[in-house]
Amino acid sequence: MNLINHRYFSLAITLITCVLALLSSLTLNYDFLFQFVDEGGFIETLTVVFYFIAALFALFYPQKTIRLDSRVAIAILMLAMLAREADLHKILGMSMLKIKFWLTSESSISDKILAAIILLFLAFSLYILIRRSAKTWLLDLKLGKTYAVTLFIFFAVLVISKIIDRSVNMIYEITNWMAPIWVVAIQLPQEEYLECLLPLLIIVAITQYDNSKKLSHKL
């Protein structure tokens, strides 16, 4: 069995990512560390590149085990996550993901119409994936198939990274406790490294899915 097809491959690389983030926190100078992981830094730039590669991988992966409409939908969602990481959701002056964008008069009607078209396009892509694959994925997850486990880890990492991202601010809002710099030096790399892992998990899941289909055909 190839290493990438092992059931716990994605869990292993997720844990390794967390360890690497912690090592960065403990070994790097704070000034260099924050430049390395802050907005516009190396890790965020790498994340954007990985999302672009994941989109291309979904579209042009030579095997055709995934339907074309699903491949296009995956690529669109990867590009959407790329845009979110690169702050392109603020291209209209204010984030189109915030309620304020839709309620304030600062956003023009044309901007709101354009934002609505973009979001509906993304929602339709997500609908295609859910309609085509959600039921099969849940069944395969119960069976412990590798690609299904990887997708579960993808969603878990997505949620956990957002919780980590908001954790320090949430604690401050609730308790008025200002986290010392060493806490931020641990928190920020964990979030950024995990976000950088997300597009790689999609590439792994596509590869594992294709391998599982090849194996089932042989059997």
Coordinates of N, CA and C in Angstrom, one line a residue:
M1 N 0.8 -1.2 0.0 CA 0.0 0.0 0.0 C 0.9 1.3 0.0
N2 N 0.6 2.2 -0.9 CA 1.3 3.4 -0.9 C 1.0 4.2 0.3
L3 N 2.0 5.0 0.8 CA 1.8 5.7 2.0 C 0.6 6.7 2.0
I4 N 0.4 7.3 0.8 CA -0.7 8.3 0.7 C -2.1 7.6 0.9
N5 N -2.1 6.3 0.6 CA -3.4 5.6 0.7 C -3.7 5.1 2.1
H6 N -2.8 5.3 3.0 CA -3.0 4.8 4.4 C -4.2 5.6 5.0
R7 N -5.0 5.0 5.8 CA -6.2 5.6 6.4 C -5.8 6.8 7.2
Y8 N -4.7 6.8 7.9 CA -4.3 7.9 8.8 C -3.2 8.8 8.2
F9 N -3.0 8.7 6.9 CA -2.0 9.6 6.3 C -2.3 11.1 6.5
S10 N -3.6 11.5 6.3 CA -4.0 12.9 6.4 C -3.9 13.3 7.9
L11 N -4.3 12.4 8.8 CA -4.2 12.8 10.2 C -2.7 13.0 10.6
A12 N -1.9 12.1 10.1 CA -0.4 12.2 10.4 C 0.2 13.6 9.9
I13 N -0.2 14.0 8.6 CA 0.4 15.2 8.1 C -0.2 16.4 8.8
T14 N -1.4 16.3 9.4 CA -2.0 17.4 10.1 C -1.3 17.5 11.5
L15 N -1.0 16.4 12.1 CA -0.3 16.5 13.4 C 1.1 17.0 13.2
I16 N 1.8 16.6 12.1 CA 3.1 17.1 11.8 C 3.1 18.6 11.5
T17 N 2.0 19.1 10.9 CA 1.9 20.5 10.6 C 1.8 21.3 12.0
C18 N 1.0 20.7 12.9 CA 0.9 21.4 14.2 C 2.2 21.4 15.0
V19 N 3.0 20.3 14.8 CA 4.3 20.2 15.5 C 5.2 21.2 14.9
L20 N 5.2 21.3 13.6 CA 6.1 22.3 12.9 C 5.7 23.7 13.3
A21 N 4.4 24.0 13.4 CA 4.0 25.3 13.9 C 4.5 25.6 15.3
L22 N 4.4 24.6 16.2 CA 4.9 24.8 17.5 C 6.4 25.0 17.6
L23 N 7.1 24.2 16.8 CA 8.6 24.4 16.7 C 8.9 25.8 16.2
S24 N 8.2 26.3 15.3 CA 8.4 27.7 14.8 C 8.2 28.7 15.9
S25 N 7.1 28.5 16.7 CA 6.8 29.3 17.8 C 8.0 29.3 18.9
L26 N 8.6 28.2 19.1 CA 9.5 28.0 20.2 C 11.0 28.4 19.7
T27 N 11.2 28.4 18.4 CA 12.6 28.5 18.0 C 12.9 29.8 17.2
L28 N 11.9 30.4 16.6 CA 12.1 31.6 15.8 C 12.0 32.9 16.6
N29 N 12.8 33.9 16.3 CA 12.7 35.2 16.9 C 11.3 35.8 16.6
Y30 N 10.7 36.4 17.6 CA 9.3 36.9 17.5 C 9.1 37.8 16.3
D31 N 10.0 38.7 16.1 CA 9.9 39.7 15.0 C 9.8 38.9 13.6
F32 N 10.8 38.0 13.5 CA 10.8 37.2 12.2 C 9.6 36.3 12.1
L33 N 9.2 35.7 13.3 CA 8.0 34.8 13.3 C 6.8 35.5 12.8
F34 N 6.5 36.7 13.3 CA 5.3 37.4 13.0 C 5.3 37.8 11.5
Q35 N 6.5 38.2 11.0 CA 6.6 38.5 9.6 C 6.3 37.3 8.7
F36 N 6.8 36.2 9.2 CA 6.7 34.9 8.5 C 5.3 34.4 8.4
V37 N 4.5 34.6 9.4 CA 3.1 34.1 9.5 C 2.0 35.1 9.4
D38 N 2.4 36.4 9.4 CA 1.3 37.5 9.4 C 0.8 37.6 7.9
E39 N -0.3 38.5 7.8 CA -0.9 38.7 6.5 C 0.1 39.2 5.5
G40 N 0.2 38.6 4.3 CA 1.1 39.0 3.3 C 2.5 38.4 3.5
G41 N 2.7 37.6 4.6 CA 3.9 36.9 4.8 C 4.1 35.6 4.0
F42 N 5.2 34.9 4.3 CA 5.5 33.8 3.5 C 4.4 32.7 3.5
I43 N 4.0 32.4 4.7 CA 3.0 31.3 4.9 C 1.7 31.6 4.2
E44 N 1.2 32.8 4.3 CA -0.1 33.2 3.6 C 0.1 33.2 2.1
T45 N 1.3 33.7 1.6 CA 1.5 33.6 0.2 C 1.6 32.2 -0.3
L46 N 2.2 31.3 0.5 CA 2.3 29.9 0.1 C 0.9 29.3 0.1
T47 N 0.0 29.7 1.0 CA -1.3 29.2 1.1 C -2.1 29.5 -0.2
V48 N -1.9 30.8 -0.6 CA -2.6 31.2 -1.9 C -2.1 30.4 -3.1
V49 N -0.8 30.2 -3.1 CA -0.2 29.4 -4.2 C -0.8 27.9 -4.2
F50 N -0.9 27.4 -3.0 CA -1.4 26.0 -2.9 C -2.8 25.9 -3.3
Y51 N -3.6 26.9 -3.0 CA -5.0 26.9 -3.4 C -5.1 26.9 -5.0
F52 N -4.3 27.7 -5.6 CA -4.2 27.8 -7.0 C -3.8 26.4 -7.6
I53 N -2.8 25.8 -7.0 CA -2.4 24.5 -7.5 C -3.5 23.5 -7.3
A54 N -4.2 23.5 -6.2 CA -5.3 22.6 -5.9 C -6.4 22.8 -6.9
A55 N -6.7 24.0 -7.3 CA -7.7 24.3 -8.3 C -7.3 23.7 -9.7
L56 N -6.1 23.9 -10.1 CA -5.6 23.3 -11.3 C -5.5 21.8 -11.3
F57 N -5.2 21.3 -10.1 CA -5.1 19.8 -9.9 C -6.5 19.2 -10.1
A58 N -7.5 19.8 -9.5 CA -8.9 19.3 -9.6 C -9.3 19.3 -11.1
L59 N -9.0 20.4 -11.8 CA -9.4 20.5 -13.2 C -8.6 19.6 -14.2
F60 N -7.3 19.4 -14.0 CA -6.5 18.8 -15.0 C -5.8 17.5 -14.5
Y61 N -6.2 17.0 -13.3 CA -5.7 15.7 -12.9 C -6.1 14.7 -14.0
P62 N -5.1 13.9 -14.5 CA -5.3 13.1 -15.7 C -6.3 12.0 -15.6
Q63 N -6.6 11.5 -14.4 CA -7.6 10.5 -14.3 C -9.0 11.1 -14.3
K64 N -9.9 10.4 -14.8 CA -11.3 11.0 -15.0 C -12.3 10.3 -14.1
T65 N -11.9 9.9 -12.9 CA -12.8 9.2 -12.0 C -13.8 10.2 -11.4
I66 N -13.5 11.4 -11.4 CA -14.5 12.5 -10.9 C -15.2 13.1 -12.0
R67 N -16.5 13.3 -11.9 CA -17.3 13.9 -13.0 C -16.7 15.3 -13.2
L68 N -16.9 15.8 -14.5 CA -16.4 17.1 -14.9 C -17.0 18.2 -14.1
D69 N -18.3 18.2 -13.9 CA -19.0 19.2 -13.2 C -18.5 19.3 -11.7
S70 N -18.2 18.2 -11.1 CA -17.7 18.1 -9.8 C -16.3 18.7 -9.7
R71 N -15.5 18.4 -10.7 CA -14.1 18.9 -10.8 C -14.1 20.4 -10.9
V72 N -15.0 20.9 -11.8 CA -15.1 22.4 -12.0 C -15.6 23.0 -10.7
A73 N -16.5 22.4 -10.0 CA -17.0 22.9 -8.7 C -15.9 23.0 -7.7
I74 N -15.1 21.9 -7.6 CA -14.0 21.9 -6.6 C -13.0 23.0 -6.9
A75 N -12.7 23.2 -8.2 CA -11.8 24.2 -8.6 C -12.3 25.6 -8.3
I76 N -13.6 25.8 -8.5 CA -14.2 27.1 -8.2 C -14.1 27.4 -6.7
L77 N -14.4 26.4 -5.9 CA -14.4 26.6 -4.4 C -12.9 26.8 -3.9
M78 N -12.0 26.1 -4.6 CA -10.6 26.4 -4.2 C -10.2 27.8 -4.5
L79 N -10.6 28.3 -5.7 CA -10.3 29.7 -6.1 C -11.0 30.7 -5.1
A80 N -12.2 30.3 -4.7 CA -12.9 31.1 -3.7 C -12.2 31.2 -2.4
M81 N -11.6 30.1 -1.9 CA -10.9 30.1 -0.7 C -9.5 30.8 -0.9
L82 N -9.0 30.7 -2.1 CA -7.8 31.6 -2.5 C -8.1 33.0 -2.3
A83 N -9.3 33.4 -2.9 CA -9.7 34.8 -2.9 C -9.9 35.3 -1.4
R84 N -10.5 34.4 -0.6 CA -10.7 34.8 0.8 C -9.4 34.9 1.5
E85 N -8.4 34.1 1.2 CA -7.1 34.2 1.9 C -6.4 35.4 1.4
A86 N -6.6 35.8 0.2 CA -5.9 37.0 -0.4 C -6.7 38.3 -0.2
D87 N -7.8 38.2 0.6 CA -8.6 39.3 1.0 C -9.3 39.9 -0.3
L88 N -9.5 39.1 -1.3 CA -10.2 39.6 -2.5 C -11.7 39.8 -2.3
H89 N -12.2 39.3 -1.1 CA -13.6 39.5 -0.8 C -13.9 40.9 -0.4
K90 N -12.8 41.7 -0.3 CA -12.9 43.1 0.1 C -12.7 44.0 -1.1
I91 N -12.7 43.4 -2.3 CA -12.4 44.1 -3.6 C -13.4 45.2 -3.8
L92 N -14.6 45.1 -3.3 CA -15.6 46.1 -3.5 C -15.6 47.2 -2.4
G93 N -14.5 47.2 -1.6 CA -14.3 48.2 -0.6 C -14.6 47.7 0.8
M94 N -15.5 46.8 0.9 CA -15.9 46.2 2.2 C -16.1 44.7 2.0
S95 N -15.8 43.9 2.9 CA -16.0 42.5 2.8 C -17.5 42.1 2.4
M96 N -17.7 41.4 1.3 CA -19.0 41.0 0.9 C -19.6 39.9 1.8
L97 N -18.7 39.4 2.7 CA -19.1 38.3 3.6 C -19.7 38.8 4.9
K98 N -19.6 40.2 5.1 CA -20.2 40.8 6.3 C -21.6 41.3 6.1
I99 N -22.4 41.2 7.1 CA -23.8 41.7 7.0 C -23.8 43.2 6.7
K100 N -22.8 43.9 7.3 CA -22.8 45.3 7.2 C -22.7 45.7 5.7
F101 N -22.0 44.9 4.9 CA -21.9 45.2 3.5 C -23.3 45.3 2.8
W102 N -24.2 44.5 3.2 CA -25.5 44.4 2.6 C -26.5 45.4 3.2
L103 N -26.2 45.8 4.4 CA -27.2 46.7 5.1 C -26.8 48.2 5.0
T104 N -25.5 48.5 4.8 CA -25.0 49.9 4.8 C -25.3 50.5 3.4
S105 N -25.4 51.8 3.4 CA -25.6 52.6 2.2 C -24.2 52.9 1.6
E106 N -23.1 52.6 2.3 CA -21.8 52.8 1.8 C -21.5 51.9 0.6
S107 N -22.2 50.8 0.5 CA -22.1 49.9 -0.7 C -23.1 50.2 -1.7
S108 N -22.7 50.4 -2.9 CA -23.7 50.8 -4.0 C -24.5 49.6 -4.4
I109 N -25.6 49.8 -5.1 CA -26.5 48.8 -5.5 C -25.8 47.9 -6.5
S110 N -25.0 48.5 -7.4 CA -24.2 47.7 -8.4 C -23.2 46.7 -7.7
D111 N -22.6 47.2 -6.6 CA -21.7 46.4 -5.9 C -22.4 45.2 -5.2
K112 N -23.6 45.5 -4.7 CA -24.3 44.4 -4.0 C -24.8 43.4 -5.0
I113 N -25.2 43.8 -6.2 CA -25.7 42.9 -7.3 C -24.5 42.0 -7.7
L114 N -23.3 42.6 -7.9 CA -22.1 41.9 -8.3 C -21.8 40.9 -7.2
A115 N -21.8 41.3 -6.0 CA -21.5 40.4 -4.9 C -22.5 39.2 -4.8
A116 N -23.7 39.6 -5.0 CA -24.8 38.5 -4.9 C -24.6 37.5 -6.0
I117 N -24.2 37.9 -7.2 CA -23.9 37.0 -8.3 C -22.8 36.1 -8.0
I118 N -21.7 36.7 -7.5 CA -20.5 35.9 -7.1 C -20.9 34.8 -6.0
L119 N -21.6 35.3 -5.0 CA -21.9 34.3 -3.9 C -22.9 33.3 -4.4
L120 N -23.8 33.6 -5.2 CA -24.8 32.6 -5.8 C -24.0 31.6 -6.6
F121 N -23.0 32.1 -7.4 CA -22.2 31.2 -8.2 C -21.5 30.2 -7.3
L122 N -20.9 30.7 -6.2 CA -20.2 29.8 -5.3 C -21.2 28.8 -4.6
A123 N -22.4 29.3 -4.3 CA -23.4 28.5 -3.6 C -23.8 27.4 -4.6
F124 N -23.9 27.7 -5.8 CA -24.3 26.7 -6.8 C -23.3 25.6 -7.0
S125 N -22.0 26.0 -6.9 CA -20.9 25.1 -7.0 C -20.9 24.1 -5.8
L126 N -21.2 24.7 -4.6 CA -21.3 23.9 -3.4 C -22.5 22.9 -3.5
Y127 N -23.6 23.4 -4.0 CA -24.8 22.6 -4.2 C -24.5 21.4 -5.1
I128 N -23.7 21.6 -6.2 CA -23.4 20.5 -7.1 C -22.6 19.4 -6.3
L129 N -21.6 19.8 -5.5 CA -20.8 18.9 -4.8 C -21.7 18.1 -3.8
I130 N -22.5 18.8 -3.1 CA -23.4 18.2 -2.1 C -24.3 17.2 -2.7
R131 N -24.9 17.6 -3.8 CA -25.9 16.8 -4.5 C -25.2 15.5 -5.1
R132 N -24.0 15.7 -5.7 CA -23.3 14.6 -6.3 C -22.7 13.7 -5.3
S133 N -22.2 14.2 -4.2 CA -21.2 13.4 -3.4 C -21.5 13.3 -1.9
A134 N -22.4 14.1 -1.4 CA -22.5 14.1 0.1 C -22.9 12.7 0.6
K135 N -23.9 12.1 0.0 CA -24.4 10.8 0.5 C -23.3 9.7 0.4
T136 N -22.6 9.7 -0.7 CA -21.6 8.7 -1.0 C -20.4 8.9 0.0
W137 N -20.1 10.2 0.2 CA -19.0 10.5 1.2 C -19.3 10.0 2.6
L138 N -20.5 10.3 3.0 CA -20.9 9.8 4.4 C -20.9 8.3 4.5
L139 N -21.3 7.6 3.5 CA -21.3 6.2 3.5 C -19.8 5.7 3.5
D140 N -19.0 6.3 2.7 CA -17.6 5.9 2.6 C -16.8 6.3 3.9
L141 N -17.3 7.3 4.6 CA -16.6 7.7 5.8 C -16.9 6.6 6.9
K142 N -18.1 6.1 6.9 CA -18.5 5.0 7.8 C -17.6 3.8 7.6
L143 N -17.3 3.6 6.3 CA -16.5 2.4 5.9 C -15.0 2.7 6.1
G144 N -14.6 3.9 6.4 CA -13.2 4.3 6.7 C -12.4 4.4 5.5
K145 N -13.0 4.8 4.3 CA -12.2 4.9 3.1 C -11.3 6.2 3.2
T146 N -10.1 6.0 2.7 CA -9.1 7.1 2.9 C -9.5 8.5 2.5
Y147 N -10.1 8.6 1.3 CA -10.4 9.9 0.8 C -11.5 10.5 1.7
A148 N -12.4 9.7 2.2 CA -13.5 10.2 3.0 C -13.0 10.7 4.3
V149 N -12.0 10.0 4.9 CA -11.4 10.4 6.1 C -10.6 11.7 5.9
T150 N -9.9 11.8 4.8 CA -9.2 13.0 4.5 C -10.1 14.2 4.4
L151 N -11.3 14.1 3.7 CA -12.3 15.2 3.6 C -12.8 15.5 5.0
F152 N -13.0 14.5 5.8 CA -13.5 14.8 7.2 C -12.4 15.7 7.9
I153 N -11.2 15.3 7.8 CA -10.1 16.0 8.4 C -10.0 17.4 7.8
F154 N -10.2 17.6 6.5 CA -10.3 18.9 5.9 C -11.3 19.8 6.6
F155 N -12.5 19.3 6.8 CA -13.5 20.1 7.4 C -13.2 20.4 8.9
A156 N -12.6 19.4 9.6 CA -12.2 19.6 11.0 C -11.1 20.7 11.1
V157 N -10.1 20.6 10.2 CA -9.0 21.6 10.2 C -9.6 23.0 9.9
L158 N -10.5 23.0 8.9 CA -11.1 24.3 8.6 C -11.7 25.0 9.8
V159 N -12.5 24.2 10.5 CA -13.2 24.7 11.7 C -12.2 25.0 12.8
I160 N -11.3 24.1 13.1 CA -10.3 24.3 14.2 C -9.4 25.6 13.9
S161 N -9.0 25.7 12.6 CA -8.2 26.9 12.3 C -8.9 28.2 12.5
K162 N -10.2 28.2 12.2 CA -11.0 29.4 12.5 C -11.2 29.7 14.0
I163 N -11.4 28.6 14.7 CA -11.5 28.8 16.2 C -10.2 29.3 16.8
I164 N -9.1 28.8 16.3 CA -7.8 29.3 16.8 C -7.6 30.7 16.4
D165 N -8.0 31.1 15.2 CA -7.9 32.5 14.7 C -8.7 33.4 15.6
R166 N -9.9 33.0 16.1 CA -10.7 33.9 16.9 C -10.5 33.8 18.4
S167 N -9.7 32.8 18.8 CA -9.6 32.5 20.2 C -9.1 33.6 21.1
V168 N -8.0 34.2 20.7 CA -7.4 35.3 21.5 C -8.4 36.5 21.6
N169 N -9.0 36.9 20.5 CA -9.9 38.0 20.5 C -11.2 37.7 21.3
M170 N -11.6 36.4 21.2 CA -12.8 36.0 22.0 C -12.6 36.0 23.5
I171 N -11.4 35.5 23.8 CA -11.0 35.5 25.3 C -11.0 37.0 25.8
Y172 N -10.4 37.9 25.0 CA -10.3 39.3 25.4 C -11.7 39.9 25.5
E173 N -12.6 39.6 24.6 CA -13.9 40.2 24.6 C -14.7 39.7 25.8
I174 N -14.5 38.4 26.2 CA -15.2 37.8 27.3 C -14.6 38.2 28.7
T175 N -13.3 38.1 28.8 CA -12.6 38.3 30.1 C -11.8 39.6 30.2
N176 N -11.7 40.3 29.1 CA -10.8 41.5 29.1 C -9.4 41.2 29.4
W177 N -9.0 39.9 29.2 CA -7.6 39.5 29.4 C -6.8 39.7 28.1
M178 N -5.7 40.4 28.2 CA -4.9 40.6 27.0 C -3.8 39.6 27.0
A179 N -3.8 38.8 25.9 CA -2.9 37.6 25.8 C -1.4 38.2 25.7
P180 N -0.5 37.6 26.4 CA 0.9 38.0 26.3 C 1.4 37.6 24.9
I181 N 2.6 38.2 24.5 CA 3.1 37.9 23.2 C 3.4 36.5 22.9
W182 N 3.8 35.7 24.0 CA 4.2 34.3 23.8 C 3.0 33.5 23.4
V183 N 1.8 33.9 23.9 CA 0.6 33.2 23.6 C 0.2 33.4 22.1
V184 N 0.3 34.6 21.7 CA 0.1 35.0 20.3 C 1.1 34.3 19.4
A185 N 2.3 34.1 19.8 CA 3.4 33.5 19.1 C 3.1 32.0 18.9
I186 N 2.3 31.4 19.8 CA 1.9 30.0 19.6 C 0.6 29.9 18.8
Q187 N -0.3 30.8 19.0 CA -1.6 30.8 18.4 C -1.6 31.1 16.9
L188 N -0.8 32.1 16.5 CA -0.8 32.6 15.1 C -0.2 31.5 14.2
P189 N 0.9 30.9 14.5 CA 1.5 29.9 13.6 C 0.6 28.7 13.4
Q190 N -0.1 28.3 14.5 CA -1.0 27.1 14.4 C -2.1 27.4 13.4
E191 N -2.7 28.6 13.5 CA -3.7 29.0 12.5 C -3.2 29.0 11.1
E192 N -2.1 29.7 10.9 CA -1.6 29.9 9.5 C -1.1 28.6 8.9
Y193 N -0.4 27.8 9.7 CA 0.1 26.5 9.1 C -1.1 25.6 8.8
L194 N -2.1 25.5 9.6 CA -3.3 24.7 9.4 C -4.0 25.2 8.1
E195 N -4.2 26.5 8.0 CA -4.8 27.0 6.8 C -4.0 26.7 5.5
C196 N -2.7 26.7 5.6 CA -1.8 26.3 4.5 C -2.0 24.9 4.1
L197 N -2.3 24.0 5.1 CA -2.5 22.6 4.9 C -3.8 22.3 4.1
L198 N -4.8 23.1 4.2 CA -6.1 22.8 3.6 C -6.1 22.5 2.2
P199 N -5.5 23.3 1.3 CA -5.5 22.9 -0.1 C -4.8 21.6 -0.4
L200 N -3.7 21.3 0.4 CA -3.0 20.1 0.2 C -3.8 18.9 0.6
L201 N -4.7 19.0 1.5 CA -5.6 17.9 1.9 C -6.6 17.6 0.7
I202 N -7.0 18.7 0.0 CA -7.9 18.5 -1.1 C -7.1 17.7 -2.2
I203 N -5.9 18.0 -2.5 CA -5.1 17.3 -3.4 C -4.9 15.8 -3.0
V204 N -4.7 15.6 -1.7 CA -4.5 14.3 -1.2 C -5.9 13.5 -1.4
A205 N -7.0 14.1 -1.1 CA -8.3 13.5 -1.2 C -8.6 13.1 -2.6
I206 N -8.3 13.9 -3.6 CA -8.5 13.6 -5.0 C -7.7 12.4 -5.4
T207 N -6.4 12.4 -5.0 CA -5.6 11.3 -5.3 C -6.0 10.0 -4.7
Q208 N -6.4 10.1 -3.4 CA -6.9 8.9 -2.7 C -8.2 8.3 -3.3
Y209 N -9.1 9.3 -3.7 CA -10.3 8.8 -4.4 C -10.1 8.1 -5.7
D210 N -9.2 8.7 -6.5 CA -8.8 8.0 -7.7 C -8.2 6.6 -7.5
N211 N -7.3 6.5 -6.5 CA -6.7 5.3 -6.2 C -7.7 4.2 -5.7
S212 N -8.7 4.7 -4.9 CA -9.7 3.8 -4.4 C -10.6 3.2 -5.6
K213 N -10.9 4.1 -6.6 CA -11.6 3.7 -7.7 C -10.9 2.7 -8.6
K214 N -9.6 2.9 -8.7 CA -8.8 2.0 -9.5 C -8.7 0.6 -8.8
L215 N -8.6 0.6 -7.5 CA -8.6 -0.6 -6.7 C -9.9 -1.4 -6.8
S216 N -11.0 -0.7 -6.8 CA -12.3 -1.3 -6.8 C -12.5 -1.9 -8.2
H217 N -12.0 -1.3 -9.3 CA -12.1 -1.9 -10.6 C -11.3 -3.1 -10.8
K218 N -10.1 -3.2 -10.1 CA -9.3 -4.4 -10.1 C -10.0 -5.5 -9.4
L219 N -10.7 -5.2 -8.3 CA -11.4 -6.3 -7.6 C -12.6 -6.7 -8.3

